[in-house]
Structure formats: C-alpha cells, structure tokens
mmCIF file with all atom_site columns, C-alpha atoms in Angstrom:
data_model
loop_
_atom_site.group_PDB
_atom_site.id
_atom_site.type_symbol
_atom_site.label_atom_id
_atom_site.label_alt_id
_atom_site.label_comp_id
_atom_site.label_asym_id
_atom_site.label_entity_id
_atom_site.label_seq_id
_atom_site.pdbx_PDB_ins_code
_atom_site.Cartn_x
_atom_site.Cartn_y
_atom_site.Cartn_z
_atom_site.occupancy
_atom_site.B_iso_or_equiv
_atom_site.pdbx_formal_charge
_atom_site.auth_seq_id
_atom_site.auth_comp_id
_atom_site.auth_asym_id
_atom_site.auth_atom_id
_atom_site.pdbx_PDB_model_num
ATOM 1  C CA . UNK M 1 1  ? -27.433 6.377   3.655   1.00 48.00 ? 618 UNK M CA 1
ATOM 2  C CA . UNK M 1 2  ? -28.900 3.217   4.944   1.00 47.00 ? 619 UNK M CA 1
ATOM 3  C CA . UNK M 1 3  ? -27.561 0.853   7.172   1.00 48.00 ? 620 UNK M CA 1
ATOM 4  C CA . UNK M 1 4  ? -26.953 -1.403  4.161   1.00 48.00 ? 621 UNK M CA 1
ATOM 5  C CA . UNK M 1 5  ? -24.963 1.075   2.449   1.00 49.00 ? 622 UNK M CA 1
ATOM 6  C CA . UNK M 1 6  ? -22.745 1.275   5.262   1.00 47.00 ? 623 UNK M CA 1
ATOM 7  C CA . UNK M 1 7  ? -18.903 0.670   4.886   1.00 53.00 ? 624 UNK M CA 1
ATOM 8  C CA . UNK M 1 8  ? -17.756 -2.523  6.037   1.00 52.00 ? 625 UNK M CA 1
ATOM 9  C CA . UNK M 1 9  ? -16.228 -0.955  9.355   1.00 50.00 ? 626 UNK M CA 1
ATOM 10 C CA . UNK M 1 10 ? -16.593 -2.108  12.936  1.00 46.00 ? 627 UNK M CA 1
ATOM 11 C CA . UNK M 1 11 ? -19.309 0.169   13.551  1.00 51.00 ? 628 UNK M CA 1
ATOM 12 C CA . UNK M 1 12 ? -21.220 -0.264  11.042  1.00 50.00 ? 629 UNK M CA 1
ATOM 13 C CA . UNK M 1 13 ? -21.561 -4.116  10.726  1.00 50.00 ? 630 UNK M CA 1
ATOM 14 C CA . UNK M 1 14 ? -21.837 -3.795  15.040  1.00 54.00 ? 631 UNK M CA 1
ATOM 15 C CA . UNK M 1 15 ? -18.550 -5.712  15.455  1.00 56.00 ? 632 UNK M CA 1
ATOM 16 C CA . UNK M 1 16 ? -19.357 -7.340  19.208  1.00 70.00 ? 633 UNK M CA 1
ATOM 17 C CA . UNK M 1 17 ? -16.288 -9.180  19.358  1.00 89.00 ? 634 UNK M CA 1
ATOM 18 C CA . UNK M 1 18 ? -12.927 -8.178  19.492  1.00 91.00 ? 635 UNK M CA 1
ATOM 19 C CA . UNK M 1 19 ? -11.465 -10.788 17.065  1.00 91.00 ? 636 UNK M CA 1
ATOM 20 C CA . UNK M 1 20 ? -14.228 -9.401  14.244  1.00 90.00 ? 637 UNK M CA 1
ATOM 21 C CA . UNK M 1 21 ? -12.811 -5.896  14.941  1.00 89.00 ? 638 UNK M CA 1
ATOM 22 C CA . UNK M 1 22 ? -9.017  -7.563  14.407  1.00 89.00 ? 639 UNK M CA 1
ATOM 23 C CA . UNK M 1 23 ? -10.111 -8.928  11.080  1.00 88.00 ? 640 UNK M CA 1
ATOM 24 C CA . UNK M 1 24 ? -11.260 -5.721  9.738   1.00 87.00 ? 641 UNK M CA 1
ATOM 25 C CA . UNK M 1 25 ? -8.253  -3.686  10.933  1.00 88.00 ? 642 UNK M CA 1
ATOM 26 C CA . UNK M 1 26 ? -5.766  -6.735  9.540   1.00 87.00 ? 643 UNK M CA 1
ATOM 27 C CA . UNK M 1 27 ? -7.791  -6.818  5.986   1.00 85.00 ? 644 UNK M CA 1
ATOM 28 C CA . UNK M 1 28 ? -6.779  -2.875  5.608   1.00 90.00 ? 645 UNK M CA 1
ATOM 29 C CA . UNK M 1 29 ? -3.636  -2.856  6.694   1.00 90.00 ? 646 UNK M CA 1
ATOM 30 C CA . UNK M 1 30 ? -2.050  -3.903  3.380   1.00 86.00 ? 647 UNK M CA 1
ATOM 31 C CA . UNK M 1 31 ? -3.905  -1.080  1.454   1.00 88.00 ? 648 UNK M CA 1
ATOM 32 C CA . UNK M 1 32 ? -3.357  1.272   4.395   1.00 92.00 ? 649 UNK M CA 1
ATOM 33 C CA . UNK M 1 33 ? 0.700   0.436   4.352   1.00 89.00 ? 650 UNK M CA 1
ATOM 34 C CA . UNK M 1 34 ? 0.345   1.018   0.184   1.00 90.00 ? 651 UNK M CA 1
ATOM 35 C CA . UNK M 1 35 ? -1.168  4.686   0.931   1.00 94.00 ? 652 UNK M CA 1
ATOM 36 C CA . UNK M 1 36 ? 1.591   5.455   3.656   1.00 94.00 ? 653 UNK M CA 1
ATOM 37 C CA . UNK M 1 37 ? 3.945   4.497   0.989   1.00 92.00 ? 654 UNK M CA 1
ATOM 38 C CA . UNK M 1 38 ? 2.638   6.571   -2.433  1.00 93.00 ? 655 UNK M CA 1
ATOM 39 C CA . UNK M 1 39 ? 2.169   9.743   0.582   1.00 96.00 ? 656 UNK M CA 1
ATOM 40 C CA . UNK M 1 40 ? 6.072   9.249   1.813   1.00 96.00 ? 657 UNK M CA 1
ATOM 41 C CA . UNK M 1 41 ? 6.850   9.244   -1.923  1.00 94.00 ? 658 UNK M CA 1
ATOM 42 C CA . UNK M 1 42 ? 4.900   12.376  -2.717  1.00 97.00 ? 659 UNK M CA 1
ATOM 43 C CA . UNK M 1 43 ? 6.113   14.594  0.233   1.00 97.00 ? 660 UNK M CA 1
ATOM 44 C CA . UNK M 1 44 ? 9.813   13.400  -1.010  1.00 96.00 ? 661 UNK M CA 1
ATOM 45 C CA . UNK M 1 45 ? 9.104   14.314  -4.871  1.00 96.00 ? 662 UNK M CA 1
ATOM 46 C CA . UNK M 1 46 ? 7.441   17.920  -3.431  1.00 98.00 ? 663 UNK M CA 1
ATOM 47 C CA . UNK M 1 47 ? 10.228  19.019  -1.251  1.00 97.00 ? 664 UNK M CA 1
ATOM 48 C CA . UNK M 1 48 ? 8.013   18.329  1.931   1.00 98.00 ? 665 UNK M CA 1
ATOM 49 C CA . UNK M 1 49 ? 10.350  15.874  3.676   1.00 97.00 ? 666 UNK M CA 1
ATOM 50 C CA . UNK M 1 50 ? 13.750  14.477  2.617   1.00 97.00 ? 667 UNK M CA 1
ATOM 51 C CA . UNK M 1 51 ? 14.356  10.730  2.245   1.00 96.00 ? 668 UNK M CA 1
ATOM 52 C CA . UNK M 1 52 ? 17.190  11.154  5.009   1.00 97.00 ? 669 UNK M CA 1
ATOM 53 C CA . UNK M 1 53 ? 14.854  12.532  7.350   1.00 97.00 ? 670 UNK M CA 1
ATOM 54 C CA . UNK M 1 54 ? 13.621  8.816   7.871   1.00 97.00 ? 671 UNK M CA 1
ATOM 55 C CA . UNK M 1 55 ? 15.644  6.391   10.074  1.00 97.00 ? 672 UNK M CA 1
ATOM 56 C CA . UNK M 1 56 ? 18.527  3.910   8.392   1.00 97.00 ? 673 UNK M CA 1
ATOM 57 C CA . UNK M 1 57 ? 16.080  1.250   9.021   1.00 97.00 ? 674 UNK M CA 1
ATOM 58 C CA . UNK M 1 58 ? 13.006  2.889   7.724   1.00 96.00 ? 675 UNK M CA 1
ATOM 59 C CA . UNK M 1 59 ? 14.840  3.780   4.433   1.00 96.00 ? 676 UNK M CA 1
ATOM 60 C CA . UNK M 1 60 ? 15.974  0.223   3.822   1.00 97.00 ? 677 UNK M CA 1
ATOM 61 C CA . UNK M 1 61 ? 12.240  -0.612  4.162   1.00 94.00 ? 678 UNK M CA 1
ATOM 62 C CA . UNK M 1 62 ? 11.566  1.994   1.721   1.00 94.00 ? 679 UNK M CA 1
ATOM 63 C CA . UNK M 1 63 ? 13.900  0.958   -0.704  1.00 95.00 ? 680 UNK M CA 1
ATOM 64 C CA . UNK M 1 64 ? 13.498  -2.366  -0.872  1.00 95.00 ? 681 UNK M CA 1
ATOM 65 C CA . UNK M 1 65 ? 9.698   -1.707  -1.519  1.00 92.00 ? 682 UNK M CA 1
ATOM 66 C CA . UNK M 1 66 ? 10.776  -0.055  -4.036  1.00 91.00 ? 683 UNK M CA 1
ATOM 67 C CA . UNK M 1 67 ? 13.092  -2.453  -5.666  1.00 94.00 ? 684 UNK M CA 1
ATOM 68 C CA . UNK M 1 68 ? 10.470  -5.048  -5.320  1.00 92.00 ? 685 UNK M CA 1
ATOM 69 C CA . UNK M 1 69 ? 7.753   -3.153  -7.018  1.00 88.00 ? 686 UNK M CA 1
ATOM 70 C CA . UNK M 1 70 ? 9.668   -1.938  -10.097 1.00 90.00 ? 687 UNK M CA 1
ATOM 71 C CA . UNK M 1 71 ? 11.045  -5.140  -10.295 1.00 91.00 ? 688 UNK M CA 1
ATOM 72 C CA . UNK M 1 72 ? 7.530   -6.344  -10.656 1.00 89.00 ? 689 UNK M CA 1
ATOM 73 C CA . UNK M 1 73 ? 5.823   -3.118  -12.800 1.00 87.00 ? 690 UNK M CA 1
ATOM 74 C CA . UNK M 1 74 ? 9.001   -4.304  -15.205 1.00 86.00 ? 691 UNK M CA 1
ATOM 75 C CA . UNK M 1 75 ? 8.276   -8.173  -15.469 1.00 84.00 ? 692 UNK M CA 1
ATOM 76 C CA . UNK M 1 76 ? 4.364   -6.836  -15.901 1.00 83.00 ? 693 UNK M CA 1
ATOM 77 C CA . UNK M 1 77 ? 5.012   -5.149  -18.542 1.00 81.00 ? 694 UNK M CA 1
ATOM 78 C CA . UNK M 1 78 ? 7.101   -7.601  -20.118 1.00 78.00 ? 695 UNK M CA 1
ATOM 79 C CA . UNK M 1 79 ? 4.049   -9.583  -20.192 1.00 72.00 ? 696 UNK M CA 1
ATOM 80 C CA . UNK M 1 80 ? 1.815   -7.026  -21.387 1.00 67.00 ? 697 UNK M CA 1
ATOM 81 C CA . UNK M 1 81 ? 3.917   -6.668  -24.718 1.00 60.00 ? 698 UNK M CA 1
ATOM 82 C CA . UNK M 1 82 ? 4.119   -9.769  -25.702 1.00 57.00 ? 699 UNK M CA 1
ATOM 83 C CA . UNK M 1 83 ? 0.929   -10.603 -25.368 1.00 54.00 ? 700 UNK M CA 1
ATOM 84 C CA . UNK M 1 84 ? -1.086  -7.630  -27.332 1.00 56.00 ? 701 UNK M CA 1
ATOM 85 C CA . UNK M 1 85 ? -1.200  -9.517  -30.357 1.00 55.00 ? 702 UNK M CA 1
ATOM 86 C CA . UNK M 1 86 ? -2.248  -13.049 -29.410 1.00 54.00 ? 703 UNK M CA 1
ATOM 87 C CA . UNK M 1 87 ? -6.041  -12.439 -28.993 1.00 53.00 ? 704 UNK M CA 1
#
C-alpha cells in the first residue's frame, strides 16, 4: 500500500495537531455509535446479552433509537412507493 492509499486516520495523514486528530475521531463517531448499535442488537437477537442487562438509562437510549429509526425506515418507504411509477 502506498502512502496515498492510506486511510484517512491520524497516522496516516501525520495529524501534528491535536485539533486535526479531534476532527477525525468526531467525523467517526456517528458511524462508530451506528455499529455499537446494529452489535447491541445482534448479541440481543442471538441470546448473547439480554436487553435488561443494560442500565434504565441506556435502554431508554436504545429504544428511542429505535423508535426514531423505524419511524423513519416507515416514512422512507412511504416515499419509495409512491414514487416507482413517476419516472
């Protein structure tokens, strides 16, 4: 691999500075907090871990997640239908 393959990570673009390391830990941490989420659902569905196991206010994080993202997979979808025959 070289260096301009390299992943956009603070080693490999030589991050000097502490506030270019910040910004490349901050621009993951949505898609690192999405992972954490699908793995906590998959250790649930397998038997691994029980929803309970979590604290109260862990599983009201979890659940409104949740909530919020079928609510949103259902009003996508919505969309989706009524628009396969207007192109």
């Amino acid at each position: 691999m070289s260096p301009d393959d390299a992943p956009d990570t603070p080693d490999a673009v030589g991050a000097s500075s502490p506030d270019r390391a910040r910004q490349l830990l901050a621009s993951t941490d949505q898609e690192l907090a999405r992972i954490a989420e699908d793995l906590i659902d998959i250790l649930i569905a397998r038997g691994v871990i029980q929803f309970t196991d979590f604290p109260a206010e862990a599983q009201a994080k979890l659940l409104q997640r949740r909530q919020t993202r079928a609510t949103l997979s259902r009003r996508l979808q919505l969309l989706d239908d009524g628009d396969s025959g207007l192109i």
